[in-house]
XYZ file of C-alpha atoms in Angstrom:
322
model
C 86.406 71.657 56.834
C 89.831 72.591 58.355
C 91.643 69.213 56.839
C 89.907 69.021 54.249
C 90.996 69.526 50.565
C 94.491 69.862 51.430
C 97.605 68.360 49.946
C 101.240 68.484 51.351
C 103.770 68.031 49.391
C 107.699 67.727 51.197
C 110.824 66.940 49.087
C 108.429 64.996 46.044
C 106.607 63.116 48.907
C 102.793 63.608 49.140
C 100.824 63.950 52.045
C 96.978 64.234 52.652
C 95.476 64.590 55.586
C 92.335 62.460 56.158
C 89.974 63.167 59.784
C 88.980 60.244 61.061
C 85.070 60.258 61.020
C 82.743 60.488 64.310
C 80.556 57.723 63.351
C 78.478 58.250 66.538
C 78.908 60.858 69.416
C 76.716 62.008 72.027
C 76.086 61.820 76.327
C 75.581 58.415 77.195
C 75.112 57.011 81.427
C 75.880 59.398 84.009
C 76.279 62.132 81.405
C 79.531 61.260 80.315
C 80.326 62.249 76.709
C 81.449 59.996 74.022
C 82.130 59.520 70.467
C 83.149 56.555 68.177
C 85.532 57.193 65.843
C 86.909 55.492 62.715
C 90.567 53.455 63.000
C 93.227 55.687 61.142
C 95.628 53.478 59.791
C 99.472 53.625 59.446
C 101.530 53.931 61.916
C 102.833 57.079 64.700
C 105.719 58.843 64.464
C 105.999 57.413 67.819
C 106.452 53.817 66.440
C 109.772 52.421 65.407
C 108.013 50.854 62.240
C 108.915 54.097 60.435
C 112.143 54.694 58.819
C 113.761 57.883 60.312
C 113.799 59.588 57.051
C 109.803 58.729 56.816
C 109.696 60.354 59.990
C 111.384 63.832 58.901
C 109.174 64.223 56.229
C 105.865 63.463 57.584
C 106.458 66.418 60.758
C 107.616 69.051 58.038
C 104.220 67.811 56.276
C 102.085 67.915 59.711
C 104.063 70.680 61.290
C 103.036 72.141 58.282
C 99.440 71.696 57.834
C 99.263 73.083 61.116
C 100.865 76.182 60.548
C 98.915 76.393 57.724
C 95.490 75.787 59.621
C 96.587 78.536 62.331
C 98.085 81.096 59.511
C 94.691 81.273 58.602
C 93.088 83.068 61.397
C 90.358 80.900 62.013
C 89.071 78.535 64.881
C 92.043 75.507 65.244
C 92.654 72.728 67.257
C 94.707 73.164 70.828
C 96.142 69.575 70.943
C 97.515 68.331 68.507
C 100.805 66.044 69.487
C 102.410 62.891 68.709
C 99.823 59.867 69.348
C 96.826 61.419 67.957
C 98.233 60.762 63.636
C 98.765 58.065 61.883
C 101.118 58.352 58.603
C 99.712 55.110 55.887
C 102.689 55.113 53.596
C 101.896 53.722 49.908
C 104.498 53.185 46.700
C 103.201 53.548 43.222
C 106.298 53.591 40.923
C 108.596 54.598 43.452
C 106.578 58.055 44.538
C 106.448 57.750 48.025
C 102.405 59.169 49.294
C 101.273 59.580 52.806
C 97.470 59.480 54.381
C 97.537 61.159 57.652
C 94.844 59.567 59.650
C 93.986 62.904 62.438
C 91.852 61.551 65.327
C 91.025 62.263 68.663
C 89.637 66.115 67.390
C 88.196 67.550 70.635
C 90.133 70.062 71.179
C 89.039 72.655 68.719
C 88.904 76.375 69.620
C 85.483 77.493 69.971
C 85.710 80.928 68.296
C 87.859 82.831 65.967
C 90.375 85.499 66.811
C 90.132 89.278 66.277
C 92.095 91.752 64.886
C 94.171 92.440 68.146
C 94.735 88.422 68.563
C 96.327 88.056 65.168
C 98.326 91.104 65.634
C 99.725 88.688 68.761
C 99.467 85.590 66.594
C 102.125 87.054 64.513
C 104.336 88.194 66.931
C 104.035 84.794 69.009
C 104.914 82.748 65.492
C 108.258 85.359 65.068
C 109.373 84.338 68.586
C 109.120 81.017 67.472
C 110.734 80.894 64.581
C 114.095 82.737 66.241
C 114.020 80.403 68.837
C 113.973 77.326 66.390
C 117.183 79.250 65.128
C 118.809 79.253 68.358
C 118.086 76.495 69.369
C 116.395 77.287 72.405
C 113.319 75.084 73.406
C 110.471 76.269 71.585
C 107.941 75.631 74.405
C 110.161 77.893 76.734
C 110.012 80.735 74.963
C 106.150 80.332 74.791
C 105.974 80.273 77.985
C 108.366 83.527 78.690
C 106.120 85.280 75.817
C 103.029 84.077 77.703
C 104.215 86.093 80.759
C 105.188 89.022 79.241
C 101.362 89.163 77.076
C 99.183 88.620 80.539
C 100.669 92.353 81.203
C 98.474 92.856 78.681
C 95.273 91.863 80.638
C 95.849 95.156 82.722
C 95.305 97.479 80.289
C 91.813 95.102 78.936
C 93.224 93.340 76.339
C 91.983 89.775 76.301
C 95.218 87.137 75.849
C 92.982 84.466 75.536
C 92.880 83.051 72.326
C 97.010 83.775 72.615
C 97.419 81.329 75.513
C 95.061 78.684 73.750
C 98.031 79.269 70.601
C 100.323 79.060 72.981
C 98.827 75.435 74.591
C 98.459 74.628 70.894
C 102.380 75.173 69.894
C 103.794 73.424 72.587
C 101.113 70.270 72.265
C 102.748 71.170 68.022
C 106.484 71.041 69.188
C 106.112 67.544 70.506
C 106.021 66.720 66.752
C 108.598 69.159 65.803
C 110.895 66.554 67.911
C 110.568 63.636 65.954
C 112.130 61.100 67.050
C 112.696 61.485 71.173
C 116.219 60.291 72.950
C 116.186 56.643 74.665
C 117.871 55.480 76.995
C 119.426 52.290 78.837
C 118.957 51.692 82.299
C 122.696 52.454 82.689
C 122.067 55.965 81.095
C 123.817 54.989 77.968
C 121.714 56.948 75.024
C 120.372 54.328 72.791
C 118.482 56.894 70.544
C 119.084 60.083 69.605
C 117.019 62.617 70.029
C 115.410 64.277 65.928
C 113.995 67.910 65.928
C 113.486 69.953 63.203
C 115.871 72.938 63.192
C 115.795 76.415 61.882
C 115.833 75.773 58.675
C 113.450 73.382 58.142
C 110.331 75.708 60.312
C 111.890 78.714 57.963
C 110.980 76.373 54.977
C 107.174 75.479 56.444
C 106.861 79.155 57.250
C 107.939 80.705 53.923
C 105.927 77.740 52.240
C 102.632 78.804 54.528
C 102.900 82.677 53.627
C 103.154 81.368 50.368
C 99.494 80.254 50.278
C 96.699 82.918 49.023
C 94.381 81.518 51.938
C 96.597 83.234 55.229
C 95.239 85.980 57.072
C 97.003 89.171 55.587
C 96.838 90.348 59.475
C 98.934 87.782 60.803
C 101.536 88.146 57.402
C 102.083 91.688 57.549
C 102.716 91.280 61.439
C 105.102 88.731 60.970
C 107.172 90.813 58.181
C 106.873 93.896 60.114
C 108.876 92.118 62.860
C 111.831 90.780 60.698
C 112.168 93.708 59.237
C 111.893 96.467 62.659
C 114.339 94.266 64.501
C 116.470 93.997 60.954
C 117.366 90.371 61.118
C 118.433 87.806 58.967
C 117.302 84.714 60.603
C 116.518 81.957 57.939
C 118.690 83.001 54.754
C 119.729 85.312 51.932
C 115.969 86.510 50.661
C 113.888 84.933 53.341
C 112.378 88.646 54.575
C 112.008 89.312 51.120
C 109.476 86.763 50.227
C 107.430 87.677 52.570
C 106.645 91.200 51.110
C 105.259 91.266 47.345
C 108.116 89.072 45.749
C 105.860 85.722 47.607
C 106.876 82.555 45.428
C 110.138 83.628 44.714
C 111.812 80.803 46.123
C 111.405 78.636 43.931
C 113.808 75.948 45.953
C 111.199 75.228 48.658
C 110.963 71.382 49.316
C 107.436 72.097 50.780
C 104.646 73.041 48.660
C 100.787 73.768 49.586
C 98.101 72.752 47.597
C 94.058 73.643 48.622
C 91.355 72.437 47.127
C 87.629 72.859 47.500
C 85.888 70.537 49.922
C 82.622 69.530 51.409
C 83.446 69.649 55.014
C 79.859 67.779 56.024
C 80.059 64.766 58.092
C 77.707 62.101 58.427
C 78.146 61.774 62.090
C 75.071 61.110 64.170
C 73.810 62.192 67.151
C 72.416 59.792 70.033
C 71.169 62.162 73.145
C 68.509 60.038 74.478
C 67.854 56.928 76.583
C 68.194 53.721 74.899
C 64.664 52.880 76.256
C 63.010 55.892 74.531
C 64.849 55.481 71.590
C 63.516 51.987 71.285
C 60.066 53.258 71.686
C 60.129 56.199 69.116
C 61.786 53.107 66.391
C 58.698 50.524 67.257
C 56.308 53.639 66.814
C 54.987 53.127 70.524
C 55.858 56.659 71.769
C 52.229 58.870 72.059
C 54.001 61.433 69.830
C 56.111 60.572 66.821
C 58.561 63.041 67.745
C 58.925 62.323 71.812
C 62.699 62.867 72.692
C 63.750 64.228 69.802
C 66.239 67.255 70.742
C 64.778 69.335 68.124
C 67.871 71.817 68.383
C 70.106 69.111 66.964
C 68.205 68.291 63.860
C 69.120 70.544 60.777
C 66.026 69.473 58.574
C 63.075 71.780 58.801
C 60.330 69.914 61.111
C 58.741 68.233 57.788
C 61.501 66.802 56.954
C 62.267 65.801 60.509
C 59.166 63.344 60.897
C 59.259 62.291 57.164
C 61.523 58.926 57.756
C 61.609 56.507 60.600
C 65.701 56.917 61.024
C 64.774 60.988 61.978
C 62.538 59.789 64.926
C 65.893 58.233 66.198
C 66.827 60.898 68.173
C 69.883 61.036 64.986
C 71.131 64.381 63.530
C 73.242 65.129 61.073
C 76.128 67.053 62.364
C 78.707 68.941 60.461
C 81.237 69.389 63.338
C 83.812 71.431 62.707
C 87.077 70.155 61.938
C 85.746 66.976 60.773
């Protein structure tokens, strides 16, 4: 539901993120859980099989849909870094379009923020943004800011969901660094090390306040800041756009596009023992629905006995993210 529907579009390039589906998940021996996944193709931004301009591109676009998923106050996923995307490049009369593959989702907040946390959500994201400007690391200044909001648990105000955005931005800045330094064993640097700078996470910012579906909480936060501590950071008209003039820039490389989506997957549940499994399928079980964990089945119980693949033990999940 959180990919889905979405389209990225950085300097004419497209780019569509695509979730890898859970085929299968469940507990399997000695209550380990597990989950089969589809392959996402392309290739990392890890992998020296992309071009370095190829590489740019595609962390604006995921740097972006990030931003993007967070902006929108709702649940979002902690750890996202390089290694867990693929980017399948195709070529259609020389319009570069991207597929980003997203696997290896388990890592997805498990309940929305308040009020108070995207009050803090906006304030974190300002922080980050100046220090992208500086050039100071990004995942030191989360940490510093981290310090600062635990004060905050002395006077009962829960910092929580602020340290799992915290954990989330610094799994996020691994991407921001594209391309990471190499090298030799004598020391001698045999590749340099690609961020994004200032200017670029301005762009992705101005382009995510630019979408209708961000939590007006988190935007008015944000402008409140730039404006109290009377700053300039990005350029001529950037604390501008984020009032009522939104859209104005009309030079943004990065645009947003959102779409309506059916966010159910077709994953399937196993929970029980292979043996009992095999009994319910050969109809040997003394009740047709014997280990059947009737809290994972969304049909109604009519519909749940109604087809041999229901006595399975399977479910149709809709996990979220997926």
């Amino acid at each position: 539901e959180i990919y889905g529907g979405v389209k990225i579009t950085v300097d004419g390039t497209e780019f569509e993120p695509k979730v890898a589906d859970w085929e299968f998940f469940g507990t399997g021996k000695d209550n380990v859980s597990y989950k089969v996944m589809d392959m996402a193709r392309g290739h990392s931004l890890a992998s020296d099989k992309m071009a370095l301009e190829d590489k740019k591109l595609a962390a604006k676009a995921y740097v972006t849909n990030e931003l993007y998923n967070l902006l929108r106050g709702d649940v979002w996923d902690i750890d996202r870094h390089i290694g867990q995307q693929n980017f399948a490049k195709t070529e259609n009369d020389g319009l570069k379009k991207f597929v980003i593959g997203i696997f290896d989702t388990g890592a997805q907040m498990k309940n929305a923020p308040d009020k108070k946390d995207k009050v803090m959500l906006g304030e974190m994201l300002y922080g980050v943004i100046r220090a992208a400007r500086t050039g100071k690391p990004i995942d030191e200044y989360m940490f510093s800011k981290l310090k600062r909001l635990d004060k905050l648990n002395n006077v009962k105000i829960s910092t929580n969901y602020i340290a799992d955005v915290q954990k989330g931005l610094t799994a996020l800045s691994d991407i921001m660094e594209y391309q990471k330094e190499l090298k030799d064993k004598d020391g001698n640097i045999i590749q340099n090390r690609e961020t994004l700078d200032g200017k670029d996470l301005a762009d992705i910012v101005e382009a995510v306040l630019a979408a209708p579906e961000v939590d007006k909480t988190v935007k008015n936060t944000l402008a409140t800041k730039v404006v109290l501590n009377k700053l300039r950071p990005f350029r001529k008209g950037w604390a501008e756009s984020l009032g009522e003039g939104l859209n104005k820039n009309t030079n943004n490389s990065i645009k947003i596009e959102h779409m309506p989506f059916d966010g159910q997957s077709k994953s399937k549940q196993f929970d029980k023992p292979l043996e009992e499994i095999n009994k319910i399928e050969k109809g040997l079980a003394e009740e047709r629905i014997l280990g059947i964990n009737k809290k994972n089945l969304k049909e109604n119980e009519e519909n749940a006995s109604s087809t041999n693949s229901r006595l399975l033990g399977m479910s149709s999940s809709s996990a979220r993210g997926a």
